[in-house]
Amino acid sequence: MTREFSGPATPAPSDVVARLRAMLPGLTPAEARIGRVLLSDTTAASALTVNELAECAASSTASVVRTARRLGFEGYPQLRLALAAQGGADHHGGVPVGADIADGDGIGVVLTKLAAFESEQLRATAELVDPVALEKVIDLIRAARRIDVYGIGASGLVAEDLTAKLNRVGLVARAYTEHDAAMVSASLLGPADLAIGVSHSGENLGTVAPLQSARSTGAGTVAITGAARSRLAVHGEHVLVTAGREFGFRSAAMASRAGQLLLVDAIFVGVAQTLPGARAALERTYAAVTTHPGRKES
């Protein structure tokens, strides 16, 4: 089966810096060098000609054009205009989005910077994910006999959140957050089942290995990752790329969580909207957890 990527199939992005940061891990070496030049000083980079940018990035003009198109633009001139427009407006309450959290920052500044970064991850994820690819994943989830979701560490929390939501609408879903248990699960899957791997880096063996095993059994496979060229993506027939970049006090796992949880919520809503009996299941499960002896009805 041909792998489906949530690559840029949308109009030119409104937040080109957020999109570039999100896509940077999946770019080729030449494209990544161009991306780092653009991110180092957005305003200055917007003044560079295609030849100047290629020279600064030790790359070629063809690579510059490919990078612009990867970002969703027709060509480099459109990318330059977007960079120039965003360069002077990329601030939230006087705090630049690109500013790291420093040791001496007061908690109010920390809160402002975190809010800016979280907003950036949500916007970038929404632009990165192709709705067509997302719809196909939702269709697979609705039709699956059994859904196993693999994730380690912070990604394990996301896996548990997804399975809890799917269980609420009557689907058979379980999260596996430990390598051996995940491998046992994957070995028992078949063509009627679906395996989903969640890993921002896409290189965690505890997620990569069970997804690979699940694919070998004939099960459908989905990779949710921040790296479209990762090993996890290789074993996903369908790949949904999320945003999330690392900085300062926050690990990559923390930075990626906002985008992953946004995607989980979108999957859940898409399933609940179209799955027969989902609304009735939600009402029954809501009643099950909200009615008990001693609780007053509102």
Tab-separated table of C-alpha atoms in Angstrom:
chain	number	residue	atom	x	y	z
A	1	MET	CA	0.000	0.000	0.000
A	2	THR	CA	1.261	3.509	-0.810
A	3	ARG	CA	2.184	5.542	2.245
A	4	GLU	CA	0.120	8.676	2.816
A	5	PHE	CA	1.895	11.758	4.177
A	6	SER	CA	0.338	14.820	5.734
A	7	GLY	CA	2.654	16.994	3.686
A	8	PRO	CA	1.873	20.543	2.602
A	9	ALA	CA	-1.217	20.230	0.431
A	10	THR	CA	-2.716	23.517	1.625
A	11	PRO	CA	-2.524	27.166	0.523
A	12	ALA	CA	0.539	29.230	1.470
A	13	PRO	CA	0.940	29.139	5.272
A	14	SER	CA	-0.026	32.165	7.324
A	15	ASP	CA	2.752	31.505	9.832
A	16	VAL	CA	5.746	30.633	7.697
A	17	VAL	CA	8.216	30.689	10.617
A	18	ALA	CA	6.190	28.210	12.651
A	19	ARG	CA	5.802	25.965	9.632
A	20	LEU	CA	9.509	26.120	8.824
A	21	ARG	CA	10.479	25.233	12.389
A	22	ALA	CA	8.056	22.333	12.366
A	23	MET	CA	9.296	20.964	9.032
A	24	LEU	CA	13.020	21.485	9.663
A	25	PRO	CA	13.725	17.930	10.966
A	26	GLY	CA	12.238	16.398	7.818
A	27	LEU	CA	14.090	18.549	5.270
A	28	THR	CA	17.047	17.380	3.238
A	29	PRO	CA	20.486	18.643	4.416
A	30	ALA	CA	20.542	21.359	1.744
A	31	GLU	CA	16.988	22.460	2.532
A	32	ALA	CA	17.719	22.424	6.274
A	33	ARG	CA	20.702	24.761	5.774
A	34	ILE	CA	18.431	27.151	3.900
A	35	GLY	CA	15.834	26.883	6.653
A	36	ARG	CA	18.357	27.711	9.365
A	37	VAL	CA	19.485	30.805	7.465
A	38	LEU	CA	15.882	31.968	7.187
A	39	LEU	CA	15.208	31.349	10.870
A	40	SER	CA	18.407	33.047	12.074
A	41	ASP	CA	17.064	36.484	11.072
A	42	THR	CA	13.701	36.515	9.341
A	43	THR	CA	13.773	40.188	8.412
A	44	ALA	CA	17.317	40.119	7.019
A	45	ALA	CA	16.661	36.862	5.146
A	46	SER	CA	13.632	38.364	3.418
A	47	ALA	CA	15.973	40.885	1.759
A	48	LEU	CA	18.184	38.207	0.176
A	49	THR	CA	17.913	37.326	-3.490
A	50	VAL	CA	17.644	33.658	-4.429
A	51	ASN	CA	21.346	33.632	-5.354
A	52	GLU	CA	22.378	35.330	-2.102
A	53	LEU	CA	20.361	32.899	0.000
A	54	ALA	CA	21.815	29.931	-1.864
A	55	GLU	CA	25.326	31.270	-1.235
A	56	CYS	CA	24.670	31.920	2.472
A	57	ALA	CA	23.351	28.360	2.882
A	58	ALA	CA	26.114	26.738	0.808
A	59	SER	CA	23.367	25.393	-1.403
A	60	SER	CA	21.914	25.930	-4.870
A	61	THR	CA	19.165	28.136	-6.252
A	62	ALA	CA	17.221	24.989	-7.155
A	63	SER	CA	17.300	23.925	-3.485
A	64	VAL	CA	16.003	27.358	-2.466
A	65	VAL	CA	13.066	27.023	-4.844
A	66	ARG	CA	12.349	23.465	-3.627
A	67	THR	CA	12.411	24.680	-0.018
A	68	ALA	CA	9.914	27.429	-0.804
A	69	ARG	CA	7.608	24.923	-2.467
A	70	ARG	CA	7.961	22.489	0.447
A	71	LEU	CA	6.716	25.315	2.647
A	72	GLY	CA	3.614	25.717	0.487
A	73	PHE	CA	4.630	28.645	-1.743
A	74	GLU	CA	4.677	28.845	-5.535
A	75	GLY	CA	8.280	29.996	-5.441
A	76	TYR	CA	10.916	31.983	-3.590
A	77	PRO	CA	9.448	35.470	-4.291
A	78	GLN	CA	6.236	34.508	-2.469
A	79	LEU	CA	8.266	33.119	0.439
A	80	ARG	CA	10.259	36.375	0.659
A	81	LEU	CA	7.062	38.416	0.858
A	82	ALA	CA	5.692	36.205	3.634
A	83	LEU	CA	8.947	36.465	5.602
A	84	ALA	CA	8.985	40.247	5.257
A	85	ALA	CA	5.365	40.512	6.382
A	86	GLN	CA	5.909	38.301	9.393
A	87	GLY	CA	9.317	39.630	10.423
A	88	GLY	CA	7.975	42.708	12.182
A	89	ALA	CA	4.897	41.060	13.660
A	90	ASP	CA	6.287	37.902	15.250
A	91	HIS	CA	5.804	39.101	18.832
A	92	HIS	CA	3.318	38.226	21.565
A	93	GLY	CA	2.888	40.866	24.227
A	94	GLY	CA	6.353	42.303	23.474
A	95	VAL	CA	8.059	38.898	23.726
A	96	PRO	CA	9.505	37.493	20.471
A	97	VAL	CA	8.195	34.011	19.652
A	98	GLY	CA	11.751	32.887	18.965
A	99	ALA	CA	13.001	34.004	22.377
A	100	ASP	CA	14.129	31.225	24.695
A	101	ILE	CA	13.280	31.059	28.386
A	102	ALA	CA	16.233	32.467	30.327
A	103	ASP	CA	17.338	31.682	33.876
A	104	GLY	CA	16.406	35.178	35.054
A	105	ASP	CA	12.937	35.348	33.510
A	106	GLY	CA	10.151	36.078	35.959
A	107	ILE	CA	7.248	33.670	36.073
A	108	GLY	CA	5.031	36.166	34.242
A	109	VAL	CA	7.484	36.311	31.327
A	110	VAL	CA	7.810	32.512	31.416
A	111	LEU	CA	4.031	32.171	31.164
A	112	THR	CA	3.890	34.603	28.231
A	113	LYS	CA	6.665	32.802	26.367
A	114	LEU	CA	5.122	29.378	26.969
A	115	ALA	CA	1.742	30.617	25.738
A	116	ALA	CA	3.391	31.971	22.588
A	117	PHE	CA	5.221	28.706	21.940
A	118	GLU	CA	2.110	26.594	22.551
A	119	SER	CA	0.118	28.776	20.154
A	120	GLU	CA	2.882	28.408	17.591
A	121	GLN	CA	2.810	24.604	17.834
A	122	LEU	CA	-0.968	24.499	17.429
A	123	ARG	CA	-0.941	26.762	14.378
A	124	ALA	CA	1.933	24.895	12.762
A	125	THR	CA	0.358	21.481	13.354
A	126	ALA	CA	-2.945	22.636	11.895
A	127	GLU	CA	-1.098	23.770	8.761
A	128	LEU	CA	1.121	20.686	8.511
A	129	VAL	CA	-1.620	18.066	8.654
A	130	ASP	CA	-3.298	17.301	5.337
A	131	PRO	CA	-7.068	16.960	5.948
A	132	VAL	CA	-7.303	14.257	3.260
A	133	ALA	CA	-4.683	12.105	5.029
A	134	LEU	CA	-6.412	12.738	8.356
A	135	GLU	CA	-9.765	11.636	6.930
A	136	LYS	CA	-8.208	8.373	5.733
A	137	VAL	CA	-6.839	7.675	9.230
A	138	ILE	CA	-10.264	8.380	10.721
A	139	ASP	CA	-11.819	5.930	8.240
A	140	LEU	CA	-9.290	3.255	9.276
A	141	ILE	CA	-10.045	3.797	12.959
A	142	ARG	CA	-13.803	3.532	12.421
A	143	ALA	CA	-13.441	0.270	10.509
A	144	ALA	CA	-10.788	-1.426	12.672
A	145	ARG	CA	-11.638	-4.469	14.760
A	146	ARG	CA	-8.975	-3.479	17.274
A	147	ILE	CA	-6.789	-0.389	17.642
A	148	ASP	CA	-3.422	-0.576	19.439
A	149	VAL	CA	-1.559	2.668	20.109
A	150	TYR	CA	2.152	2.684	20.988
A	151	GLY	CA	3.984	5.517	22.749
A	152	ILE	CA	6.844	5.836	25.230
A	153	GLY	CA	7.257	8.556	27.871
A	154	ALA	CA	5.320	11.734	27.096
A	155	SER	CA	4.101	10.158	23.857
A	156	GLY	CA	2.668	7.370	26.003
A	157	LEU	CA	0.433	9.944	27.692
A	158	VAL	CA	-0.808	11.007	24.272
A	159	ALA	CA	-1.411	7.355	23.336
A	160	GLU	CA	-3.463	6.872	26.510
A	161	ASP	CA	-5.466	10.021	25.801
A	162	LEU	CA	-6.318	8.787	22.294
A	163	THR	CA	-7.400	5.330	23.437
A	164	ALA	CA	-9.481	6.749	26.291
A	165	LYS	CA	-11.373	8.914	23.809
A	166	LEU	CA	-11.899	6.055	21.356
A	167	ASN	CA	-13.160	3.819	24.157
A	168	ARG	CA	-15.761	6.459	25.001
A	169	VAL	CA	-17.442	5.928	21.616
A	170	GLY	CA	-17.414	2.140	21.877
A	171	LEU	CA	-14.256	1.281	19.920
A	172	VAL	CA	-11.809	-1.370	21.132
A	173	ALA	CA	-8.577	0.559	21.698
A	174	ARG	CA	-5.646	0.093	24.045
A	175	ALA	CA	-2.449	2.054	24.708
A	176	TYR	CA	0.906	0.316	25.158
A	177	THR	CA	3.608	2.374	26.835
A	178	GLU	CA	6.209	-0.352	27.468
A	179	HIS	CA	8.308	-2.053	24.797
A	180	ASP	CA	7.722	-5.754	25.599
A	181	ALA	CA	3.966	-5.379	26.022
A	182	ALA	CA	3.797	-3.445	22.771
A	183	MET	CA	5.698	-6.173	20.917
A	184	VAL	CA	3.343	-8.864	22.253
A	185	SER	CA	0.372	-6.762	21.177
A	186	ALA	CA	1.765	-6.167	17.692
A	187	SER	CA	2.478	-9.849	17.087
A	188	LEU	CA	-1.205	-10.688	17.591
A	189	LEU	CA	-2.643	-8.144	15.174
A	190	GLY	CA	-4.053	-9.005	11.774
A	191	PRO	CA	-5.403	-7.371	8.608
A	192	ALA	CA	-8.597	-6.249	10.359
A	193	ASP	CA	-6.644	-4.330	13.008
A	194	LEU	CA	-4.881	-0.970	13.196
A	195	ALA	CA	-1.629	0.007	14.938
A	196	ILE	CA	-0.764	3.641	15.666
A	197	GLY	CA	2.726	4.743	16.739
A	198	VAL	CA	3.267	8.103	18.462
A	199	SER	CA	6.795	9.527	18.682
A	200	HIS	CA	7.933	13.081	18.063
A	201	SER	CA	11.443	12.072	17.018
A	202	GLY	CA	10.182	8.965	15.251
A	203	GLU	CA	13.284	7.112	16.440
A	204	ASN	CA	12.206	5.613	19.780
A	205	LEU	CA	12.708	1.844	19.441
A	206	GLY	CA	9.860	1.175	21.870
A	207	THR	CA	7.483	2.667	19.292
A	208	VAL	CA	9.289	1.917	16.031
A	209	ALA	CA	9.714	-1.844	16.632
A	210	PRO	CA	6.070	-2.673	17.447
A	211	LEU	CA	4.784	-0.598	14.533
A	212	GLN	CA	7.175	-2.452	12.232
A	213	SER	CA	6.001	-5.767	13.675
A	214	ALA	CA	2.349	-4.800	13.273
A	215	ARG	CA	2.882	-3.982	9.626
A	216	SER	CA	4.483	-7.379	9.063
A	217	THR	CA	1.295	-9.067	10.336
A	218	GLY	CA	-0.796	-7.220	7.754
A	219	ALA	CA	-2.327	-4.714	10.171
A	220	GLY	CA	-2.867	-1.136	9.055
A	221	THR	CA	-0.250	1.242	10.435
A	222	VAL	CA	-0.292	4.965	11.244
A	223	ALA	CA	2.681	7.060	12.377
A	224	ILE	CA	2.154	10.288	14.313
A	225	THR	CA	5.529	12.019	14.378
A	226	GLY	CA	7.353	15.305	14.058
A	227	ALA	CA	9.858	13.832	11.594
A	228	ALA	CA	8.537	12.732	8.200
A	229	ARG	CA	11.857	11.024	7.356
A	230	SER	CA	12.113	9.047	10.612
A	231	ARG	CA	12.161	5.267	11.049
A	232	LEU	CA	8.659	5.393	12.503
A	233	ALA	CA	7.410	7.154	9.366
A	234	VAL	CA	8.992	4.445	7.210
A	235	HIS	CA	6.776	1.811	8.870
A	236	GLY	CA	3.606	3.911	8.781
A	237	GLU	CA	1.388	3.390	5.747
A	238	HIS	CA	-0.202	6.683	6.740
A	239	VAL	CA	1.914	9.446	8.311
A	240	LEU	CA	0.584	12.480	10.182
A	241	VAL	CA	3.294	15.058	10.880
A	242	THR	CA	2.937	17.268	13.952
A	243	ALA	CA	4.811	20.389	14.965
A	244	GLY	CA	6.953	20.726	18.056
A	245	ARG	CA	10.435	22.147	18.457
A	246	GLU	CA	12.886	21.898	21.314
A	247	PHE	CA	14.162	24.902	23.242
A	248	GLY	CA	15.850	25.664	26.533
A	249	PHE	CA	14.047	24.298	29.561
A	250	ARG	CA	11.613	22.228	27.514
A	251	SER	CA	12.460	18.852	26.058
A	252	ALA	CA	11.254	17.835	22.612
A	253	ALA	CA	8.619	15.664	24.299
A	254	MET	CA	7.145	18.721	26.021
A	255	ALA	CA	7.350	20.882	22.916
A	256	SER	CA	5.565	18.318	20.764
A	257	ARG	CA	2.738	17.561	23.159
A	258	ALA	CA	0.488	20.459	22.139
A	259	GLY	CA	0.516	19.443	18.478
A	260	GLN	CA	0.011	15.759	19.270
A	261	LEU	CA	-2.962	16.435	21.545
A	262	LEU	CA	-4.527	18.729	18.955
A	263	LEU	CA	-4.300	15.898	16.443
A	264	VAL	CA	-5.781	13.417	18.936
A	265	ASP	CA	-8.739	15.725	19.512
A	266	ALA	CA	-9.258	16.143	15.763
A	267	ILE	CA	-9.199	12.362	15.275
A	268	PHE	CA	-11.704	11.852	18.086
A	269	VAL	CA	-14.110	14.488	16.784
A	270	GLY	CA	-13.852	13.082	13.259
A	271	VAL	CA	-14.623	9.565	14.501
A	272	ALA	CA	-17.463	10.719	16.764
A	273	GLN	CA	-19.062	12.703	13.929
A	274	THR	CA	-19.264	9.750	11.548
A	275	LEU	CA	-19.329	6.544	13.614
A	276	PRO	CA	-22.839	5.056	13.904
A	277	GLY	CA	-23.892	4.966	17.537
A	278	ALA	CA	-21.087	7.262	18.698
A	279	ARG	CA	-23.404	9.905	20.131
A	280	ALA	CA	-25.416	7.297	22.040
A	281	ALA	CA	-22.189	5.762	23.365
A	282	LEU	CA	-20.976	9.176	24.560
A	283	GLU	CA	-24.264	9.750	26.372
A	284	ARG	CA	-24.120	6.333	28.031
A	285	THR	CA	-20.489	6.676	29.098
A	286	TYR	CA	-21.141	10.200	30.379
A	287	ALA	CA	-24.039	8.914	32.440
A	288	ALA	CA	-21.905	6.049	33.753
A	289	VAL	CA	-19.285	8.384	35.225
A	290	THR	CA	-21.557	11.195	36.397
A	291	THR	CA	-24.380	9.320	38.134
A	292	HIS	CA	-23.629	7.556	41.369
A	293	PRO	CA	-25.153	7.341	44.877
A	294	GLY	CA	-25.002	10.655	46.689
A	295	ARG	CA	-24.585	12.774	43.549
A	296	LYS	CA	-27.330	15.323	43.100
A	297	GLU	CA	-28.851	15.730	39.691
A	298	SER	CA	-28.574	19.234	38.262
